[in-house]
Amino acid sequence: MNDQFVDTLRSRAELAIMDRANPVKPDASRISILVVGPWVPEPKGGGVRTSVATLVQSLARNHSVTVFVESWSRRSLSRERVASHLVYSRRIRSPIKNGRVNVTASIAWLFDLPATLRDLRRICREQSIEVIHLHQTQASNLIFSLLRLLGGPP
């Protein structure tokens, strides 16, 4: 991470500690975060979905949180408001199938790559995303790494 980004996060964390009397920080100190992973609006029981839901709820107290859910049934980007959170979903292809690079999957991934990157950049631009948190998203790690290389958020 670059030093300026680390300093920004540090100063925002210090503001949060100093301002414990106020449960919601002023907009100037809020970070815009994209949480990527399996998600349900209300945490029930245990598991990854509950962990992500708890994370989203906790972060939303002091930051602007947008959720992105990988959905194989969504060929194009969809957007909806669920439980006061903006939730995007879209199919994210992977060149890897059964733990190995697969020729057919790689070709499909390459054809879908420009549209996927365009949609993710659009989300980041529209929501002014500063931080992306990936949670159990092995298939999309490469996509988000490419997004970062092409000027996406850190």
mmCIF file with all atom_site columns, C-alpha atoms in Angstrom:
data_model
loop_
_atom_site.group_PDB
_atom_site.id
_atom_site.type_symbol
_atom_site.label_atom_id
_atom_site.label_alt_id
_atom_site.label_comp_id
_atom_site.label_asym_id
_atom_site.label_entity_id
_atom_site.label_seq_id
_atom_site.pdbx_PDB_ins_code
_atom_site.Cartn_x
_atom_site.Cartn_y
_atom_site.Cartn_z
_atom_site.occupancy
_atom_site.B_iso_or_equiv
_atom_site.pdbx_formal_charge
_atom_site.auth_seq_id
_atom_site.auth_comp_id
_atom_site.auth_asym_id
_atom_site.auth_atom_id
_atom_site.pdbx_PDB_model_num
ATOM 1   C CA . MET A 1 1   ? 0.000   0.000   0.000   1.00 0.00 ? 1   MET A CA 1
ATOM 2   C CA . ASN A 1 2   ? 1.182   3.500   -0.635  1.00 0.00 ? 2   ASN A CA 1
ATOM 3   C CA . ASP A 1 3   ? 2.035   5.692   2.359   1.00 0.00 ? 3   ASP A CA 1
ATOM 4   C CA . GLN A 1 4   ? -0.626  8.318   1.622   1.00 0.00 ? 4   GLN A CA 1
ATOM 5   C CA . PHE A 1 5   ? -3.389  5.689   1.640   1.00 0.00 ? 5   PHE A CA 1
ATOM 6   C CA . VAL A 1 6   ? -2.122  4.191   4.921   1.00 0.00 ? 6   VAL A CA 1
ATOM 7   C CA . ASP A 1 7   ? -1.966  7.682   6.489   1.00 0.00 ? 7   ASP A CA 1
ATOM 8   C CA . THR A 1 8   ? -5.544  8.385   5.369   1.00 0.00 ? 8   THR A CA 1
ATOM 9   C CA . LEU A 1 9   ? -6.807  5.145   6.916   1.00 0.00 ? 9   LEU A CA 1
ATOM 10  C CA . ARG A 1 10  ? -4.847  5.820   10.115  1.00 0.00 ? 10  ARG A CA 1
ATOM 11  C CA . SER A 1 11  ? -6.245  9.342   10.505  1.00 0.00 ? 11  SER A CA 1
ATOM 12  C CA . ARG A 1 12  ? -9.782  8.114   9.845   1.00 0.00 ? 12  ARG A CA 1
ATOM 13  C CA . ALA A 1 13  ? -9.351  5.338   12.422  1.00 0.00 ? 13  ALA A CA 1
ATOM 14  C CA . GLU A 1 14  ? -8.120  7.904   14.947  1.00 0.00 ? 14  GLU A CA 1
ATOM 15  C CA . LEU A 1 15  ? -11.208 10.036  14.251  1.00 0.00 ? 15  LEU A CA 1
ATOM 16  C CA . ALA A 1 16  ? -13.406 7.016   14.906  1.00 0.00 ? 16  ALA A CA 1
ATOM 17  C CA . ILE A 1 17  ? -11.730 6.329   18.248  1.00 0.00 ? 17  ILE A CA 1
ATOM 18  C CA . MET A 1 18  ? -11.943 9.979   19.320  1.00 0.00 ? 18  MET A CA 1
ATOM 19  C CA . ASP A 1 19  ? -15.613 10.227  18.364  1.00 0.00 ? 19  ASP A CA 1
ATOM 20  C CA . ARG A 1 20  ? -17.076 7.207   20.192  1.00 0.00 ? 20  ARG A CA 1
ATOM 21  C CA . ALA A 1 21  ? -19.851 9.345   21.702  1.00 0.00 ? 21  ALA A CA 1
ATOM 22  C CA . ASN A 1 22  ? -21.273 9.832   18.210  1.00 0.00 ? 22  ASN A CA 1
ATOM 23  C CA . PRO A 1 23  ? -22.201 6.452   16.643  1.00 0.00 ? 23  PRO A CA 1
ATOM 24  C CA . VAL A 1 24  ? -22.113 7.815   13.084  1.00 0.00 ? 24  VAL A CA 1
ATOM 25  C CA . LYS A 1 25  ? -19.105 9.773   11.893  1.00 0.00 ? 25  LYS A CA 1
ATOM 26  C CA . PRO A 1 26  ? -19.500 12.935  9.815   1.00 0.00 ? 26  PRO A CA 1
ATOM 27  C CA . ASP A 1 27  ? -19.420 12.352  6.054   1.00 0.00 ? 27  ASP A CA 1
ATOM 28  C CA . ALA A 1 28  ? -15.918 13.834  5.694   1.00 0.00 ? 28  ALA A CA 1
ATOM 29  C CA . SER A 1 29  ? -14.406 10.961  7.681   1.00 0.00 ? 29  SER A CA 1
ATOM 30  C CA . ARG A 1 30  ? -16.460 8.122   6.199   1.00 0.00 ? 30  ARG A CA 1
ATOM 31  C CA . ILE A 1 31  ? -14.723 5.626   3.925   1.00 0.00 ? 31  ILE A CA 1
ATOM 32  C CA . SER A 1 32  ? -16.611 4.228   0.940   1.00 0.00 ? 32  SER A CA 1
ATOM 33  C CA . ILE A 1 33  ? -16.201 0.435   1.025   1.00 0.00 ? 33  ILE A CA 1
ATOM 34  C CA . LEU A 1 34  ? -17.224 -2.266  -1.447  1.00 0.00 ? 34  LEU A CA 1
ATOM 35  C CA . VAL A 1 35  ? -17.739 -5.631  0.271   1.00 0.00 ? 35  VAL A CA 1
ATOM 36  C CA . VAL A 1 36  ? -17.567 -8.527  -2.192  1.00 0.00 ? 36  VAL A CA 1
ATOM 37  C CA . GLY A 1 37  ? -18.759 -11.976 -1.199  1.00 0.00 ? 37  GLY A CA 1
ATOM 38  C CA . PRO A 1 38  ? -21.739 -14.089 -0.211  1.00 0.00 ? 38  PRO A CA 1
ATOM 39  C CA . TRP A 1 39  ? -24.213 -11.967 1.714   1.00 0.00 ? 39  TRP A CA 1
ATOM 40  C CA . VAL A 1 40  ? -27.641 -12.094 3.347   1.00 0.00 ? 40  VAL A CA 1
ATOM 41  C CA . PRO A 1 41  ? -29.248 -8.976  4.865   1.00 0.00 ? 41  PRO A CA 1
ATOM 42  C CA . GLU A 1 42  ? -29.938 -10.492 8.295   1.00 0.00 ? 42  GLU A CA 1
ATOM 43  C CA . PRO A 1 43  ? -27.296 -12.662 9.966   1.00 0.00 ? 43  PRO A CA 1
ATOM 44  C CA . LYS A 1 44  ? -28.736 -15.962 11.194  1.00 0.00 ? 44  LYS A CA 1
ATOM 45  C CA . GLY A 1 45  ? -26.746 -18.770 12.776  1.00 0.00 ? 45  GLY A CA 1
ATOM 46  C CA . GLY A 1 46  ? -23.155 -19.091 11.622  1.00 0.00 ? 46  GLY A CA 1
ATOM 47  C CA . GLY A 1 47  ? -21.219 -19.448 8.422   1.00 0.00 ? 47  GLY A CA 1
ATOM 48  C CA . VAL A 1 48  ? -19.674 -17.213 5.814   1.00 0.00 ? 48  VAL A CA 1
ATOM 49  C CA . ARG A 1 49  ? -22.887 -15.395 4.845   1.00 0.00 ? 49  ARG A CA 1
ATOM 50  C CA . THR A 1 50  ? -23.477 -14.468 8.465   1.00 0.00 ? 50  THR A CA 1
ATOM 51  C CA . SER A 1 51  ? -19.871 -13.307 8.838   1.00 0.00 ? 51  SER A CA 1
ATOM 52  C CA . VAL A 1 52  ? -20.199 -11.068 5.789   1.00 0.00 ? 52  VAL A CA 1
ATOM 53  C CA . ALA A 1 53  ? -23.604 -9.752  6.951   1.00 0.00 ? 53  ALA A CA 1
ATOM 54  C CA . THR A 1 54  ? -22.147 -8.913  10.366  1.00 0.00 ? 54  THR A CA 1
ATOM 55  C CA . LEU A 1 55  ? -19.169 -7.215  8.703   1.00 0.00 ? 55  LEU A CA 1
ATOM 56  C CA . VAL A 1 56  ? -21.472 -5.131  6.478   1.00 0.00 ? 56  VAL A CA 1
ATOM 57  C CA . GLN A 1 57  ? -23.661 -4.091  9.420   1.00 0.00 ? 57  GLN A CA 1
ATOM 58  C CA . SER A 1 58  ? -20.645 -3.150  11.539  1.00 0.00 ? 58  SER A CA 1
ATOM 59  C CA . LEU A 1 59  ? -18.910 -1.187  8.782   1.00 0.00 ? 59  LEU A CA 1
ATOM 60  C CA . ALA A 1 60  ? -22.145 0.595   7.846   1.00 0.00 ? 60  ALA A CA 1
ATOM 61  C CA . ARG A 1 61  ? -22.294 2.250   11.276  1.00 0.00 ? 61  ARG A CA 1
ATOM 62  C CA . ASN A 1 62  ? -19.345 4.476   10.392  1.00 0.00 ? 62  ASN A CA 1
ATOM 63  C CA . HIS A 1 63  ? -18.790 4.119   6.667   1.00 0.00 ? 63  HIS A CA 1
ATOM 64  C CA . SER A 1 64  ? -20.577 4.037   3.358   1.00 0.00 ? 64  SER A CA 1
ATOM 65  C CA . VAL A 1 65  ? -20.905 0.339   2.442   1.00 0.00 ? 65  VAL A CA 1
ATOM 66  C CA . THR A 1 66  ? -21.899 -1.099  -0.928  1.00 0.00 ? 66  THR A CA 1
ATOM 67  C CA . VAL A 1 67  ? -22.266 -4.864  -1.403  1.00 0.00 ? 67  VAL A CA 1
ATOM 68  C CA . PHE A 1 68  ? -21.353 -6.879  -4.505  1.00 0.00 ? 68  PHE A CA 1
ATOM 69  C CA . VAL A 1 69  ? -22.590 -10.463 -4.774  1.00 0.00 ? 69  VAL A CA 1
ATOM 70  C CA . GLU A 1 70  ? -21.357 -12.808 -7.474  1.00 0.00 ? 70  GLU A CA 1
ATOM 71  C CA . SER A 1 71  ? -24.417 -14.356 -9.109  1.00 0.00 ? 71  SER A CA 1
ATOM 72  C CA . TRP A 1 72  ? -24.117 -16.863 -11.928 1.00 0.00 ? 72  TRP A CA 1
ATOM 73  C CA . SER A 1 73  ? -27.714 -16.201 -13.006 1.00 0.00 ? 73  SER A CA 1
ATOM 74  C CA . ARG A 1 74  ? -27.042 -12.451 -13.598 1.00 0.00 ? 74  ARG A CA 1
ATOM 75  C CA . ARG A 1 75  ? -25.441 -12.016 -16.994 1.00 0.00 ? 75  ARG A CA 1
ATOM 76  C CA . SER A 1 76  ? -25.440 -8.242  -16.657 1.00 0.00 ? 76  SER A CA 1
ATOM 77  C CA . LEU A 1 77  ? -25.067 -5.894  -13.725 1.00 0.00 ? 77  LEU A CA 1
ATOM 78  C CA . SER A 1 78  ? -28.112 -5.565  -11.481 1.00 0.00 ? 78  SER A CA 1
ATOM 79  C CA . ARG A 1 79  ? -28.626 -3.094  -8.667  1.00 0.00 ? 79  ARG A CA 1
ATOM 80  C CA . GLU A 1 80  ? -31.132 -3.104  -5.843  1.00 0.00 ? 80  GLU A CA 1
ATOM 81  C CA . ARG A 1 81  ? -31.546 -1.745  -2.347  1.00 0.00 ? 81  ARG A CA 1
ATOM 82  C CA . VAL A 1 82  ? -31.780 -4.501  0.272   1.00 0.00 ? 82  VAL A CA 1
ATOM 83  C CA . ALA A 1 83  ? -32.088 -3.768  3.997   1.00 0.00 ? 83  ALA A CA 1
ATOM 84  C CA . SER A 1 84  ? -30.820 -0.193  3.499   1.00 0.00 ? 84  SER A CA 1
ATOM 85  C CA . HIS A 1 85  ? -27.752 -1.396  1.573   1.00 0.00 ? 85  HIS A CA 1
ATOM 86  C CA . LEU A 1 86  ? -27.066 -0.894  -2.106  1.00 0.00 ? 86  LEU A CA 1
ATOM 87  C CA . VAL A 1 87  ? -26.445 -4.386  -3.526  1.00 0.00 ? 87  VAL A CA 1
ATOM 88  C CA . TYR A 1 88  ? -24.990 -5.081  -6.958  1.00 0.00 ? 88  TYR A CA 1
ATOM 89  C CA . SER A 1 89  ? -24.822 -8.524  -8.493  1.00 0.00 ? 89  SER A CA 1
ATOM 90  C CA . ARG A 1 90  ? -23.347 -9.942  -11.673 1.00 0.00 ? 90  ARG A CA 1
ATOM 91  C CA . ARG A 1 91  ? -21.851 -13.110 -13.093 1.00 0.00 ? 91  ARG A CA 1
ATOM 92  C CA . ILE A 1 92  ? -18.080 -13.259 -12.641 1.00 0.00 ? 92  ILE A CA 1
ATOM 93  C CA . ARG A 1 93  ? -16.421 -15.852 -14.820 1.00 0.00 ? 93  ARG A CA 1
ATOM 94  C CA . SER A 1 94  ? -13.151 -17.558 -13.987 1.00 0.00 ? 94  SER A CA 1
ATOM 95  C CA . PRO A 1 95  ? -10.528 -19.118 -16.272 1.00 0.00 ? 95  PRO A CA 1
ATOM 96  C CA . ILE A 1 96  ? -10.096 -21.827 -13.637 1.00 0.00 ? 96  ILE A CA 1
ATOM 97  C CA . LYS A 1 97  ? -12.280 -24.923 -13.479 1.00 0.00 ? 97  LYS A CA 1
ATOM 98  C CA . ASN A 1 98  ? -11.773 -27.751 -10.981 1.00 0.00 ? 98  ASN A CA 1
ATOM 99  C CA . GLY A 1 99  ? -8.575  -26.135 -9.710  1.00 0.00 ? 99  GLY A CA 1
ATOM 100 C CA . ARG A 1 100 ? -6.904  -25.900 -13.119 1.00 0.00 ? 100 ARG A CA 1
ATOM 101 C CA . VAL A 1 101 ? -6.804  -23.402 -15.948 1.00 0.00 ? 101 VAL A CA 1
ATOM 102 C CA . ASN A 1 102 ? -9.359  -24.633 -18.460 1.00 0.00 ? 102 ASN A CA 1
ATOM 103 C CA . VAL A 1 103 ? -9.225  -23.691 -22.154 1.00 0.00 ? 103 VAL A CA 1
ATOM 104 C CA . THR A 1 104 ? -13.006 -23.365 -22.613 1.00 0.00 ? 104 THR A CA 1
ATOM 105 C CA . ALA A 1 105 ? -13.430 -21.453 -19.352 1.00 0.00 ? 105 ALA A CA 1
ATOM 106 C CA . SER A 1 106 ? -10.491 -19.185 -20.289 1.00 0.00 ? 106 SER A CA 1
ATOM 107 C CA . ILE A 1 107 ? -12.029 -18.312 -23.654 1.00 0.00 ? 107 ILE A CA 1
ATOM 108 C CA . ALA A 1 108 ? -15.392 -17.500 -22.038 1.00 0.00 ? 108 ALA A CA 1
ATOM 109 C CA . TRP A 1 109 ? -13.578 -15.480 -19.355 1.00 0.00 ? 109 TRP A CA 1
ATOM 110 C CA . LEU A 1 110 ? -11.681 -13.457 -21.981 1.00 0.00 ? 110 LEU A CA 1
ATOM 111 C CA . PHE A 1 111 ? -14.873 -12.667 -23.906 1.00 0.00 ? 111 PHE A CA 1
ATOM 112 C CA . ASP A 1 112 ? -16.649 -11.541 -20.729 1.00 0.00 ? 112 ASP A CA 1
ATOM 113 C CA . LEU A 1 113 ? -13.667 -9.683  -19.234 1.00 0.00 ? 113 LEU A CA 1
ATOM 114 C CA . PRO A 1 114 ? -14.187 -6.218  -20.825 1.00 0.00 ? 114 PRO A CA 1
ATOM 115 C CA . ALA A 1 115 ? -17.847 -6.031  -19.761 1.00 0.00 ? 115 ALA A CA 1
ATOM 116 C CA . THR A 1 116 ? -17.037 -7.286  -16.256 1.00 0.00 ? 116 THR A CA 1
ATOM 117 C CA . LEU A 1 117 ? -14.273 -4.722  -15.748 1.00 0.00 ? 117 LEU A CA 1
ATOM 118 C CA . ARG A 1 118 ? -16.498 -1.959  -17.169 1.00 0.00 ? 118 ARG A CA 1
ATOM 119 C CA . ASP A 1 119 ? -19.286 -2.833  -14.714 1.00 0.00 ? 119 ASP A CA 1
ATOM 120 C CA . LEU A 1 120 ? -16.951 -3.006  -11.719 1.00 0.00 ? 120 LEU A CA 1
ATOM 121 C CA . ARG A 1 121 ? -15.298 0.314   -12.623 1.00 0.00 ? 121 ARG A CA 1
ATOM 122 C CA . ARG A 1 122 ? -18.772 1.826   -12.944 1.00 0.00 ? 122 ARG A CA 1
ATOM 123 C CA . ILE A 1 123 ? -19.684 0.678   -9.417  1.00 0.00 ? 123 ILE A CA 1
ATOM 124 C CA . CYS A 1 124 ? -16.422 2.043   -8.026  1.00 0.00 ? 124 CYS A CA 1
ATOM 125 C CA . ARG A 1 125 ? -16.862 5.370   -9.809  1.00 0.00 ? 125 ARG A CA 1
ATOM 126 C CA . GLU A 1 126 ? -20.567 5.839   -8.963  1.00 0.00 ? 126 GLU A CA 1
ATOM 127 C CA . GLN A 1 127 ? -20.119 4.910   -5.301  1.00 0.00 ? 127 GLN A CA 1
ATOM 128 C CA . SER A 1 128 ? -16.683 6.597   -4.936  1.00 0.00 ? 128 SER A CA 1
ATOM 129 C CA . ILE A 1 129 ? -15.236 3.325   -3.627  1.00 0.00 ? 129 ILE A CA 1
ATOM 130 C CA . GLU A 1 130 ? -11.973 3.734   -1.711  1.00 0.00 ? 130 GLU A CA 1
ATOM 131 C CA . VAL A 1 131 ? -11.544 0.199   -0.296  1.00 0.00 ? 131 VAL A CA 1
ATOM 132 C CA . ILE A 1 132 ? -12.594 -3.194  -1.653  1.00 0.00 ? 132 ILE A CA 1
ATOM 133 C CA . HIS A 1 133 ? -12.965 -6.101  0.778   1.00 0.00 ? 133 HIS A CA 1
ATOM 134 C CA . LEU A 1 134 ? -12.990 -9.522  -0.925  1.00 0.00 ? 134 LEU A CA 1
ATOM 135 C CA . HIS A 1 135 ? -14.436 -12.332 1.142   1.00 0.00 ? 135 HIS A CA 1
ATOM 136 C CA . GLN A 1 136 ? -14.217 -15.899 -0.177  1.00 0.00 ? 136 GLN A CA 1
ATOM 137 C CA . THR A 1 137 ? -14.069 -14.830 -3.790  1.00 0.00 ? 137 THR A CA 1
ATOM 138 C CA . GLN A 1 138 ? -11.365 -17.005 -5.291  1.00 0.00 ? 138 GLN A CA 1
ATOM 139 C CA . ALA A 1 139 ? -12.953 -16.872 -8.745  1.00 0.00 ? 139 ALA A CA 1
ATOM 140 C CA . SER A 1 140 ? -12.894 -13.075 -8.846  1.00 0.00 ? 140 SER A CA 1
ATOM 141 C CA . ASN A 1 141 ? -9.499  -12.376 -7.267  1.00 0.00 ? 141 ASN A CA 1
ATOM 142 C CA . LEU A 1 142 ? -7.943  -12.055 -10.730 1.00 0.00 ? 142 LEU A CA 1
ATOM 143 C CA . ILE A 1 143 ? -10.707 -9.700  -11.921 1.00 0.00 ? 143 ILE A CA 1
ATOM 144 C CA . PHE A 1 144 ? -10.271 -7.376  -8.950  1.00 0.00 ? 144 PHE A CA 1
ATOM 145 C CA . SER A 1 145 ? -6.475  -7.470  -9.339  1.00 0.00 ? 145 SER A CA 1
ATOM 146 C CA . LEU A 1 146 ? -6.888  -6.405  -12.972 1.00 0.00 ? 146 LEU A CA 1
ATOM 147 C CA . LEU A 1 147 ? -9.342  -3.711  -11.903 1.00 0.00 ? 147 LEU A CA 1
ATOM 148 C CA . ARG A 1 148 ? -6.705  -2.343  -9.520  1.00 0.00 ? 148 ARG A CA 1
ATOM 149 C CA . LEU A 1 149 ? -4.009  -2.401  -12.226 1.00 0.00 ? 149 LEU A CA 1
ATOM 150 C CA . LEU A 1 150 ? -6.321  -0.497  -14.573 1.00 0.00 ? 150 LEU A CA 1
ATOM 151 C CA . GLY A 1 151 ? -6.847  2.332   -12.111 1.00 0.00 ? 151 GLY A CA 1
ATOM 152 C CA . GLY A 1 152 ? -9.484  0.957   -9.778  1.00 0.00 ? 152 GLY A CA 1
ATOM 153 C CA . PRO A 1 153 ? -9.445  1.669   -6.050  1.00 0.00 ? 153 PRO A CA 1
ATOM 154 C CA . PRO A 1 154 ? -6.742  0.214   -3.779  1.00 0.00 ? 154 PRO A CA 1
#
